[in-house]
Short mmCIF file of N, CA, C and O in Angstrom, two decimals:
data_model
loop_
_atom_site.label_atom_id
_atom_site.label_comp_id
_atom_site.label_asym_id
_atom_site.label_seq_id
_atom_site.Cartn_x
_atom_site.Cartn_y
_atom_site.Cartn_z
N MET A 1 0.69 -1.25 0.18
CA MET A 1 -0.25 -0.22 0.10
C MET A 1 0.78 1.18 0.18
O MET A 1 0.67 2.17 -0.88
N LEU A 2 2.31 1.23 0.80
CA LEU A 2 3.19 2.35 0.53
C LEU A 2 3.93 2.14 -0.17
O LEU A 2 4.91 2.90 0.29
N ALA A 3 3.93 1.42 -0.79
CA ALA A 3 5.31 1.54 -1.81
C ALA A 3 5.80 2.36 -2.63
O ALA A 3 7.07 2.55 -2.40
N ARG A 4 4.66 3.64 -2.64
CA ARG A 4 5.02 4.63 -3.22
C ARG A 4 6.19 5.61 -2.44
O ARG A 4 6.97 6.59 -2.94
N PHE A 5 6.20 5.51 -1.45
CA PHE A 5 7.09 6.10 -0.02
C PHE A 5 8.39 4.93 0.76
O PHE A 5 8.75 5.83 1.23
N ARG A 6 8.26 4.09 -0.30
CA ARG A 6 9.58 3.35 0.23
C ARG A 6 11.07 4.03 -0.28
O ARG A 6 11.77 4.62 0.37
N LEU A 7 11.02 4.91 -1.54
CA LEU A 7 12.20 5.36 -1.96
C LEU A 7 12.23 6.77 -1.22
O LEU A 7 13.60 7.03 -0.94
N LEU A 8 10.95 7.16 -0.86
CA LEU A 8 11.48 8.74 -0.02
C LEU A 8 12.17 7.89 1.25
O LEU A 8 12.45 8.94 2.25
N ALA A 9 11.65 7.03 2.04
CA ALA A 9 12.38 6.52 3.18
C ALA A 9 13.69 6.14 2.65
O ALA A 9 14.49 6.87 3.86
N GLN A 10 13.80 5.54 1.82
CA GLN A 10 15.44 5.19 2.05
C GLN A 10 16.47 6.39 1.95
O GLN A 10 17.05 6.97 2.12
N ALA A 11 15.44 7.60 1.00
CA ALA A 11 16.29 9.15 0.60
C ALA A 11 16.20 9.95 2.10
O ALA A 11 17.36 10.41 2.53
N TRP A 12 15.41 9.96 2.71
CA TRP A 12 15.42 9.88 4.27
C TRP A 12 16.46 9.59 5.04
O TRP A 12 17.45 10.40 5.70
N ARG A 13 16.00 8.08 5.17
CA ARG A 13 17.34 7.50 5.75
C ARG A 13 18.75 7.58 5.39
O ARG A 13 19.64 7.70 6.13
N GLN A 14 19.03 7.91 4.60
CA GLN A 14 20.51 8.16 3.69
C GLN A 14 20.71 9.39 4.29
O GLN A 14 21.84 9.60 4.59
N ARG A 15 19.96 10.72 4.07
CA ARG A 15 20.27 12.12 4.23
C ARG A 15 20.47 12.43 5.91
O ARG A 15 21.02 12.60 6.32
N ARG A 16 19.81 11.08 6.97
CA ARG A 16 19.89 11.03 7.91
C ARG A 16 21.36 10.48 8.47
O ARG A 16 22.00 11.61 9.24
N HIS A 17 21.56 9.60 7.68
CA HIS A 17 23.44 9.45 7.98
C HIS A 17 24.08 9.99 7.75
O HIS A 17 25.12 9.96 8.67
N ALA A 18 23.88 11.28 6.58
CA ALA A 18 24.87 12.16 6.19
C ALA A 18 25.28 12.99 6.83
O ALA A 18 25.95 13.74 6.92
N ARG A 19 24.31 12.97 7.93
CA ARG A 19 24.23 14.35 8.98
C ARG A 19 25.72 14.31 9.79
O ARG A 19 25.81 13.08 10.30
N ALA A 20 26.55 15.39 10.35
CA ALA A 20 27.26 15.20 11.42
C ALA A 20 26.79 15.59 12.89
O ALA A 20 26.91 14.25 13.57
N ALA A 21 25.99 16.13 12.67
CA ALA A 21 25.48 16.23 14.08
C ALA A 21 24.36 15.04 14.83
O ALA A 21 23.84 14.61 13.57
N PRO A 22 23.81 14.71 15.66
CA PRO A 22 23.25 13.59 16.32
C PRO A 22 21.28 14.27 16.26
O PRO A 22 21.50 15.24 16.02
N VAL A 23 20.96 13.24 15.27
CA VAL A 23 19.36 13.91 15.19
C VAL A 23 18.71 13.91 16.86
O VAL A 23 18.37 12.91 17.42
N GLY A 24 18.05 15.02 16.87
CA GLY A 24 16.99 14.87 18.12
C GLY A 24 15.42 14.69 17.44
O GLY A 24 15.75 13.97 16.62
N LEU A 25 14.84 15.00 18.30
CA LEU A 25 13.10 14.62 18.31
C LEU A 25 12.53 16.04 18.03
O LEU A 25 11.29 15.98 18.05
N GLY A 26 12.92 16.25 17.54
CA GLY A 26 12.52 18.37 17.49
C GLY A 26 11.65 18.20 16.54
O GLY A 26 11.69 17.09 15.33
N ALA A 27 11.04 19.32 16.38
CA ALA A 27 10.09 19.12 14.83
C ALA A 27 10.39 19.35 13.96
O ALA A 27 10.37 18.77 12.61
N SER A 28 11.95 19.83 13.54
CA SER A 28 12.32 19.60 12.52
C SER A 28 12.85 18.66 11.81
O SER A 28 13.54 18.81 10.68
N ASP A 29 13.18 17.73 12.37
CA ASP A 29 13.29 15.81 12.02
C ASP A 29 11.84 15.35 11.58
O ASP A 29 12.53 14.09 11.19
N HIS A 30 11.04 16.04 11.70
CA HIS A 30 10.11 15.64 10.36
C HIS A 30 9.89 15.71 9.09
O HIS A 30 10.01 16.58 8.62
N LEU A 31 9.49 14.66 8.53
CA LEU A 31 9.97 15.03 6.65
C LEU A 31 8.24 15.34 6.62
O LEU A 31 8.47 15.77 5.46
N VAL A 32 7.36 15.14 6.77
CA VAL A 32 6.21 14.91 6.49
C VAL A 32 5.29 15.58 8.06
O VAL A 32 5.21 15.02 8.87
N PHE A 33 4.54 16.13 6.90
CA PHE A 33 3.58 17.31 7.97
C PHE A 33 2.43 16.72 7.37
O PHE A 33 2.39 16.47 6.13
N VAL A 34 0.95 15.86 8.40
CA VAL A 34 0.10 15.59 7.87
C VAL A 34 -1.17 16.08 7.81
O VAL A 34 -1.40 16.75 9.20
N SER A 35 -1.92 16.83 7.13
CA SER A 35 -3.04 17.93 7.39
C SER A 35 -4.27 17.17 7.60
O SER A 35 -4.24 16.29 6.20
N TYR A 36 -5.06 16.88 7.94
CA TYR A 36 -6.61 16.29 8.10
C TYR A 36 -7.07 16.40 9.11
O TYR A 36 -7.15 17.43 9.70
N ALA A 37 -8.71 16.57 8.93
CA ALA A 37 -10.09 16.61 9.09
C ALA A 37 -9.70 15.48 10.64
O ALA A 37 -9.55 14.21 10.72
N HIS A 38 -10.44 16.33 12.17
CA HIS A 38 -10.34 15.64 12.78
C HIS A 38 -11.26 14.55 13.18
O HIS A 38 -10.75 13.28 13.63
N GLU A 39 -11.91 13.97 12.20
CA GLU A 39 -13.44 12.90 12.05
C GLU A 39 -11.90 11.66 11.69
O GLU A 39 -12.39 10.53 11.35
N ASP A 40 -10.81 12.27 10.88
CA ASP A 40 -10.01 11.24 9.96
C ASP A 40 -8.89 10.97 10.79
O ASP A 40 -7.99 10.21 10.48
N GLU A 41 -8.96 11.43 12.11
CA GLU A 41 -8.02 10.93 12.80
C GLU A 41 -7.13 9.29 13.28
O GLU A 41 -6.65 8.98 13.26
N THR A 42 -8.33 8.81 12.85
CA THR A 42 -7.94 7.38 13.34
C THR A 42 -7.42 6.56 12.21
O THR A 42 -6.07 6.29 12.27
N ILE A 43 -7.46 7.02 10.90
CA ILE A 43 -7.10 6.41 9.86
C ILE A 43 -5.82 7.29 9.56
O ILE A 43 -4.80 6.38 9.12
N VAL A 44 -5.81 8.24 9.83
CA VAL A 44 -4.53 9.19 10.05
C VAL A 44 -3.07 8.83 10.60
O VAL A 44 -2.52 8.44 10.40
N ARG A 45 -3.90 8.61 11.93
CA ARG A 45 -3.02 8.13 12.71
C ARG A 45 -2.19 6.58 12.22
O ARG A 45 -1.05 6.81 12.49
N ARG A 46 -2.69 6.05 12.33
CA ARG A 46 -2.09 4.10 10.99
C ARG A 46 -1.18 5.25 9.83
O ARG A 46 -0.49 4.18 9.94
N LEU A 47 -1.73 6.10 9.28
CA LEU A 47 -0.62 6.01 8.06
C LEU A 47 0.38 6.90 8.71
O LEU A 47 1.72 6.77 8.45
N VAL A 48 0.47 7.43 9.58
CA VAL A 48 1.71 7.76 10.58
C VAL A 48 2.49 7.23 10.90
O VAL A 48 3.45 7.30 10.85
N ASP A 49 1.86 5.97 11.44
CA ASP A 49 2.47 4.78 12.03
C ASP A 49 3.15 4.01 11.10
O ASP A 49 4.41 3.80 11.25
N ASP A 50 2.50 3.97 9.92
CA ASP A 50 3.15 3.36 8.69
C ASP A 50 4.44 4.04 8.64
O ASP A 50 5.30 3.40 7.79
N LEU A 51 3.79 5.26 8.04
CA LEU A 51 5.09 5.83 7.59
C LEU A 51 6.55 5.67 8.63
O LEU A 51 7.62 6.06 7.96
N SER A 52 6.37 6.44 10.13
CA SER A 52 7.23 5.88 10.98
C SER A 52 7.96 4.89 10.80
O SER A 52 9.56 4.46 10.71
N CYS A 53 7.30 3.47 10.62
CA CYS A 53 7.65 2.41 10.39
C CYS A 53 8.57 1.97 9.38
O CYS A 53 9.58 0.97 9.66
N ARG A 54 8.60 2.61 8.39
CA ARG A 54 9.22 2.75 6.90
C ARG A 54 10.34 3.73 7.17
O ARG A 54 10.51 4.35 5.75
N GLY A 55 10.34 4.49 8.36
CA GLY A 55 11.94 5.45 7.88
C GLY A 55 11.26 6.73 7.78
O GLY A 55 12.05 7.74 7.79
N LEU A 56 9.82 7.21 7.56
CA LEU A 56 9.40 8.84 7.21
C LEU A 56 8.74 9.20 8.64
O LEU A 56 7.52 9.17 8.72
N PRO A 57 9.26 9.65 9.35
CA PRO A 57 8.84 10.07 10.90
C PRO A 57 8.09 11.62 9.83
O PRO A 57 8.17 12.07 9.66
N ALA A 58 6.63 11.49 10.91
CA ALA A 58 5.85 12.50 10.65
C ALA A 58 5.11 13.19 11.62
O ALA A 58 5.27 12.42 12.67
N TRP A 59 4.92 14.62 11.92
CA TRP A 59 4.34 15.35 12.76
C TRP A 59 2.90 15.22 12.93
O TRP A 59 2.45 15.26 11.83
N PHE A 60 2.80 15.06 14.16
CA PHE A 60 1.11 14.20 13.97
C PHE A 60 0.57 15.29 15.17
O PHE A 60 1.24 15.09 16.39
N ALA A 61 -0.24 16.30 15.07
CA ALA A 61 -0.65 16.93 15.86
C ALA A 61 -1.04 15.93 17.45
O ALA A 61 -0.48 17.11 18.57
N PRO A 62 -1.56 15.06 17.19
CA PRO A 62 -1.80 14.55 18.88
C PRO A 62 -0.84 14.65 19.47
O PRO A 62 -0.54 15.00 20.70
N ARG A 63 0.63 13.98 18.92
CA ARG A 63 1.24 13.53 19.74
C ARG A 63 2.29 15.19 20.15
O ARG A 63 3.53 14.79 20.41
N GLU A 64 2.28 15.94 19.41
CA GLU A 64 3.57 17.01 19.25
C GLU A 64 3.20 18.13 20.08
O GLU A 64 3.73 18.94 20.70
N ILE A 65 1.75 18.54 19.58
CA ILE A 65 1.52 19.87 20.60
C ILE A 65 1.26 19.36 21.99
O ILE A 65 0.03 18.48 22.38
N ARG A 66 1.40 20.37 22.61
CA ARG A 66 1.42 20.12 24.66
C ARG A 66 0.58 21.29 24.88
O ARG A 66 -0.22 22.29 24.17
N LEU A 67 0.15 20.68 25.85
CA LEU A 67 -1.53 21.53 26.68
C LEU A 67 -0.79 23.03 27.02
O LEU A 67 0.55 23.18 27.14
N GLY A 68 -1.15 23.66 26.63
CA GLY A 68 -1.20 25.65 26.81
C GLY A 68 -0.39 25.87 26.02
O GLY A 68 -0.03 27.29 26.04
N HIS A 69 0.28 25.10 25.03
CA HIS A 69 1.08 25.69 23.42
C HIS A 69 0.09 25.90 22.84
O HIS A 69 -1.14 25.68 22.39
N SER A 70 0.95 27.25 21.96
CA SER A 70 -0.41 27.76 20.68
C SER A 70 -0.62 26.52 19.51
O SER A 70 0.53 26.20 18.82
N ILE A 71 -1.75 26.64 19.39
CA ILE A 71 -1.42 25.24 18.05
C ILE A 71 -1.52 25.47 16.82
O ILE A 71 -0.30 25.81 15.95
N ASP A 72 -1.77 26.98 16.79
CA ASP A 72 -1.52 27.84 15.33
C ASP A 72 0.07 28.05 15.36
O ASP A 72 1.00 27.58 14.05
N ALA A 73 0.84 28.27 16.11
CA ALA A 73 2.56 28.50 16.19
C ALA A 73 2.96 27.19 15.70
O ALA A 73 3.91 27.00 15.09
N ALA A 74 2.51 25.74 16.56
CA ALA A 74 2.89 24.72 16.10
C ALA A 74 2.95 24.19 14.87
O ALA A 74 3.78 23.69 14.15
N ILE A 75 1.85 24.15 14.27
CA ILE A 75 1.41 23.94 13.14
C ILE A 75 2.23 24.69 12.09
O ILE A 75 3.08 24.01 10.93
N THR A 76 2.72 25.78 12.14
CA THR A 76 2.97 26.91 10.94
C THR A 76 4.79 26.56 11.46
O THR A 76 5.06 26.12 10.04
N ARG A 77 5.25 26.30 12.71
CA ARG A 77 6.86 25.59 12.51
C ARG A 77 6.46 23.92 12.00
O ARG A 77 8.15 23.38 11.53
N ALA A 78 5.98 23.92 12.13
CA ALA A 78 5.84 22.27 11.84
C ALA A 78 5.98 22.00 10.08
O ALA A 78 6.87 21.43 9.48
N ILE A 79 4.75 22.99 9.62
CA ILE A 79 5.08 23.11 8.35
C ILE A 79 6.29 23.48 7.42
O ILE A 79 6.62 23.14 6.28
N ASP A 80 6.92 24.83 8.40
CA ASP A 80 7.67 25.43 7.60
C ASP A 80 9.40 24.13 7.46
O ASP A 80 9.65 24.61 6.91
N SER A 81 9.15 23.88 8.96
CA SER A 81 10.61 22.31 9.12
C SER A 81 10.23 20.69 7.92
O SER A 81 11.12 20.16 7.95
N ALA A 82 9.17 20.95 7.75
CA ALA A 82 8.74 19.43 6.65
C ALA A 82 9.00 19.58 5.71
O ALA A 82 9.03 20.58 4.83
N ARG A 83 9.52 18.97 4.74
CA ARG A 83 9.62 18.18 3.48
C ARG A 83 8.74 18.50 2.77
O ARG A 83 8.59 18.29 1.21
N PHE A 84 7.24 17.42 3.17
CA PHE A 84 6.42 17.32 2.49
C PHE A 84 5.25 17.60 3.41
O PHE A 84 5.25 17.36 4.90
N VAL A 85 4.33 18.14 3.08
CA VAL A 85 2.85 18.37 3.47
C VAL A 85 2.02 17.28 2.66
O VAL A 85 1.43 17.30 1.40
N PHE A 86 1.20 16.13 3.53
CA PHE A 86 0.46 15.42 2.39
C PHE A 86 -0.98 15.81 3.61
O PHE A 86 -1.33 15.34 5.03
N VAL A 87 -2.00 15.93 2.83
CA VAL A 87 -2.90 16.40 2.61
C VAL A 87 -4.09 15.09 2.91
O VAL A 87 -4.38 14.58 1.56
N ALA A 88 -4.48 14.70 4.09
CA ALA A 88 -5.30 13.40 3.69
C ALA A 88 -6.99 13.97 3.37
O ALA A 88 -7.50 14.80 4.33
N CYS A 89 -7.09 13.41 2.27
CA CYS A 89 -8.56 14.32 2.03
C CYS A 89 -9.48 13.26 1.56
O CYS A 89 -9.81 12.23 1.68
N SER A 90 -10.53 14.13 1.77
CA SER A 90 -12.02 13.13 2.76
C SER A 90 -12.66 14.37 2.57
O SER A 90 -12.74 15.58 2.51
N LYS A 91 -14.13 13.85 2.74
CA LYS A 91 -15.54 15.27 2.92
C LYS A 91 -15.20 16.27 4.15
O LYS A 91 -15.43 16.51 3.96
N PRO A 92 -15.30 15.29 5.23
CA PRO A 92 -15.16 16.30 6.26
C PRO A 92 -13.46 16.84 6.34
O PRO A 92 -13.56 18.15 6.90
N ALA A 93 -12.58 16.66 5.86
CA ALA A 93 -11.46 17.59 5.64
C ALA A 93 -11.71 18.63 4.62
O ALA A 93 -10.91 19.75 4.58
N MET A 94 -12.32 18.46 3.18
CA MET A 94 -12.84 19.52 2.30
C MET A 94 -13.97 20.44 3.20
O MET A 94 -13.87 21.54 2.64
N SER A 95 -13.97 20.21 4.30
CA SER A 95 -15.12 21.38 5.01
C SER A 95 -14.21 21.71 6.20
O SER A 95 -14.82 22.78 7.22
N SER A 96 -12.91 21.71 6.62
CA SER A 96 -12.38 22.03 7.47
C SER A 96 -11.66 23.45 7.85
O SER A 96 -10.78 23.48 6.59
N PRO A 97 -11.76 24.10 8.31
CA PRO A 97 -11.40 25.94 7.99
C PRO A 97 -9.44 25.17 8.72
O PRO A 97 -8.68 25.47 8.31
N TRP A 98 -9.47 24.56 9.51
CA TRP A 98 -8.05 23.94 9.86
C TRP A 98 -7.48 23.65 8.38
O TRP A 98 -6.51 23.81 8.03
N VAL A 99 -7.95 22.63 8.25
CA VAL A 99 -7.04 21.91 6.82
C VAL A 99 -7.05 23.01 5.75
O VAL A 99 -5.99 22.77 4.88
N ALA A 100 -7.85 23.73 5.70
CA ALA A 100 -8.25 25.03 4.19
C ALA A 100 -7.38 26.22 4.61
O ALA A 100 -6.24 26.23 3.54
N SER A 101 -6.85 26.04 5.53
CA SER A 101 -5.47 27.15 6.17
C SER A 101 -4.15 26.66 6.17
O SER A 101 -3.30 27.18 5.94
N GLU A 102 -3.77 25.58 6.66
CA GLU A 102 -2.69 24.20 6.34
C GLU A 102 -2.36 24.37 5.17
O GLU A 102 -1.33 24.55 5.08
N VAL A 103 -3.62 23.99 4.53
CA VAL A 103 -2.87 23.94 2.84
C VAL A 103 -2.47 25.12 2.07
O VAL A 103 -1.45 24.98 1.38
N ALA A 104 -3.32 26.08 2.06
CA ALA A 104 -3.00 27.88 1.98
C ALA A 104 -2.02 27.62 2.22
O ALA A 104 -1.06 28.34 1.05
N TYR A 105 -1.60 28.01 3.66
CA TYR A 105 0.06 28.14 4.28
C TYR A 105 1.36 27.40 3.24
O TYR A 105 2.14 27.67 2.73
N ALA A 106 0.89 26.23 3.77
CA ALA A 106 1.66 25.29 3.04
C ALA A 106 1.86 25.54 1.26
O ALA A 106 3.08 25.61 0.78
N ILE A 107 0.44 25.51 0.49
CA ILE A 107 1.10 25.75 -0.99
C ILE A 107 1.97 27.47 -1.30
O ILE A 107 2.54 27.57 -2.00
N ASP A 108 1.02 28.25 -0.62
CA ASP A 108 2.61 29.31 -0.31
C ASP A 108 3.45 29.50 -0.23
O ASP A 108 4.00 30.13 -0.48
N ARG A 109 3.39 28.55 0.74
CA ARG A 109 5.22 28.60 1.87
C ARG A 109 6.13 27.74 0.29
O ARG A 109 7.32 28.10 0.08
N GLU A 110 5.36 26.77 -0.19
CA GLU A 110 6.11 26.15 -1.38
C GLU A 110 6.36 26.89 -2.62
O GLU A 110 7.39 26.80 -3.14
N ALA A 111 5.40 27.64 -2.88
CA ALA A 111 5.61 28.44 -4.17
C ALA A 111 6.99 29.88 -3.61
O ALA A 111 7.81 29.80 -4.60
N ARG A 112 6.82 30.42 -2.46
CA ARG A 112 8.33 30.59 -2.48
C ARG A 112 9.42 30.24 -2.36
O ARG A 112 10.53 30.77 -2.49
N THR A 113 9.57 28.79 -1.77
CA THR A 113 10.68 28.18 -1.17
C THR A 113 10.99 26.97 -1.96
O THR A 113 12.10 26.31 -1.40
N GLN A 114 10.12 26.34 -2.62
CA GLN A 114 10.11 25.10 -3.64
C GLN A 114 10.12 23.92 -2.40
O GLN A 114 10.03 22.89 -2.78
N ALA A 115 9.78 24.04 -1.21
CA ALA A 115 9.60 23.15 0.02
C ALA A 115 8.31 24.04 1.00
O ALA A 115 8.25 25.19 0.97
N PRO A 116 7.58 23.18 1.24
CA PRO A 116 7.16 21.41 1.70
C PRO A 116 6.72 21.50 0.14
O PRO A 116 5.98 22.54 -0.53
N ARG A 117 6.81 20.46 -0.29
CA ARG A 117 5.93 19.69 -1.26
C ARG A 117 4.78 19.62 -0.82
O ARG A 117 4.51 18.27 -0.05
N VAL A 118 3.49 19.69 -1.17
CA VAL A 118 2.16 19.81 -1.00
C VAL A 118 1.46 18.26 -1.77
O VAL A 118 1.95 18.55 -2.88
N VAL A 119 1.41 17.20 -1.08
CA VAL A 119 1.00 15.84 -1.75
C VAL A 119 -0.69 15.63 -1.19
O VAL A 119 -0.85 15.53 -0.38
N PRO A 120 -1.88 15.54 -2.19
CA PRO A 120 -2.98 15.37 -1.60
C PRO A 120 -2.83 13.39 -1.40
O PRO A 120 -1.84 12.60 -2.07
N ILE A 121 -3.52 13.19 -0.37
CA ILE A 121 -3.58 11.66 -0.25
C ILE A 121 -4.78 11.03 0.03
O ILE A 121 -5.46 11.68 0.69
N TYR A 122 -5.17 10.28 -0.68
CA TYR A 122 -6.86 9.45 -0.87
C TYR A 122 -6.61 8.25 0.21
O TYR A 122 -6.40 7.56 -0.34
N LEU A 123 -7.41 8.60 1.47
CA LEU A 123 -7.75 7.41 2.31
C LEU A 123 -8.63 6.65 2.36
O LEU A 123 -8.50 6.31 1.83
N VAL A 124 -9.45 7.83 2.10
CA VAL A 124 -11.09 7.08 2.13
C VAL A 124 -12.21 7.78 0.87
O VAL A 124 -13.22 7.21 0.39
N SER A 125 -11.69 8.92 0.02
CA SER A 125 -12.81 8.93 -0.88
C SER A 125 -11.26 9.84 -1.81
O SER A 125 -10.23 10.17 -1.84
N ASP A 126 -11.92 10.11 -2.51
CA ASP A 126 -11.23 11.36 -3.67
C ASP A 126 -11.62 13.02 -3.73
O ASP A 126 -11.05 13.45 -4.85
N ASP A 127 -12.17 13.13 -2.73
CA ASP A 127 -12.18 14.50 -2.59
C ASP A 127 -11.17 15.54 -2.46
O ASP A 127 -10.19 15.09 -1.35
N VAL A 128 -10.82 15.89 -3.40
CA VAL A 128 -10.02 17.09 -2.85
C VAL A 128 -9.65 18.34 -2.74
O VAL A 128 -10.93 19.09 -4.06
N PRO A 129 -9.00 19.35 -2.39
CA PRO A 129 -9.55 21.16 -2.45
C PRO A 129 -9.22 21.21 -3.93
O PRO A 129 -8.25 20.97 -4.67
N LEU A 130 -9.57 22.82 -3.97
CA LEU A 130 -9.76 23.15 -5.99
C LEU A 130 -8.07 23.30 -5.62
O LEU A 130 -7.44 22.95 -7.30
N ALA A 131 -7.70 23.74 -4.52
CA ALA A 131 -5.94 24.18 -4.71
C ALA A 131 -5.19 23.00 -5.22
O ALA A 131 -3.78 23.25 -5.75
N LEU A 132 -5.47 21.74 -4.99
CA LEU A 132 -4.36 20.41 -5.21
C LEU A 132 -5.18 19.59 -6.38
O LEU A 132 -4.70 18.83 -6.71
N ARG A 133 -6.12 19.96 -7.27
CA ARG A 133 -6.78 18.91 -8.06
C ARG A 133 -5.98 19.02 -9.27
O ARG A 133 -5.42 17.80 -9.86
N GLU A 134 -4.68 19.60 -9.44
CA GLU A 134 -3.81 19.52 -10.56
C GLU A 134 -2.41 18.88 -10.41
O GLU A 134 -1.87 18.55 -11.22
N ARG A 135 -2.33 18.48 -8.93
CA ARG A 135 -1.51 17.34 -8.44
C ARG A 135 -1.47 15.96 -8.65
O ARG A 135 -2.55 15.62 -8.15
N LEU A 136 -0.90 15.43 -8.64
CA LEU A 136 -0.67 13.76 -8.81
C LEU A 136 -1.07 13.11 -6.83
O LEU A 136 -0.04 13.98 -6.78
N ALA A 137 -2.17 12.65 -6.67
CA ALA A 137 -2.14 12.09 -5.49
C ALA A 137 -1.87 10.68 -4.91
O ALA A 137 -1.87 10.23 -6.18
N ALA A 138 -1.21 10.52 -4.24
CA ALA A 138 -1.07 9.48 -3.54
C ALA A 138 -2.53 8.64 -3.43
O ALA A 138 -3.25 8.98 -2.56
N ASP A 139 -2.79 7.60 -3.84
CA ASP A 139 -3.85 6.88 -3.35
C ASP A 139 -3.81 5.65 -2.70
O ASP A 139 -3.38 4.61 -3.06
N LEU A 140 -4.25 5.40 -1.19
CA LEU A 140 -4.04 4.73 -0.38
C LEU A 140 -5.10 4.32 -0.01
O LEU A 140 -5.31 3.52 1.16
N ARG A 141 -6.47 4.12 -0.64
CA ARG A 141 -7.50 3.59 -0.37
C ARG A 141 -7.44 2.09 -0.57
O ARG A 141 -6.76 1.56 -1.36
N GLU A 142 -7.82 1.30 0.41
CA GLU A 142 -7.92 -0.19 0.44
C GLU A 142 -8.73 -0.65 -0.55
O GLU A 142 -9.82 -0.38 -0.91
#
């Protein structure tokens, strides 16, 4: 199912081993930021776990944001440091203001800096935000 991400995992592992300094557990060590609707948390959690098992560390809000911290600031930092922004496409995601905001910010950043790369991911449906319809999507539906 995640065969397309194996090459990414291999490249990420090679990049990590090439670093001179030891790798910590900060937000900058996450290769992937996953944008999703709260209703899709269970399936996205499985995706994040699968990515991690394959060597692709993913930033996942429930695991990364601490009580009392700014949600908006944490998400902005995570997108800024990610190499890829995966957008978990679903009907709830298409109506989520958080997902719309994250996608808009990531696309704007991508246009200015060439990173992060924004990738639509079909998990349960093929609903895609208008801004992402011209992009090649990863289809992970079962």
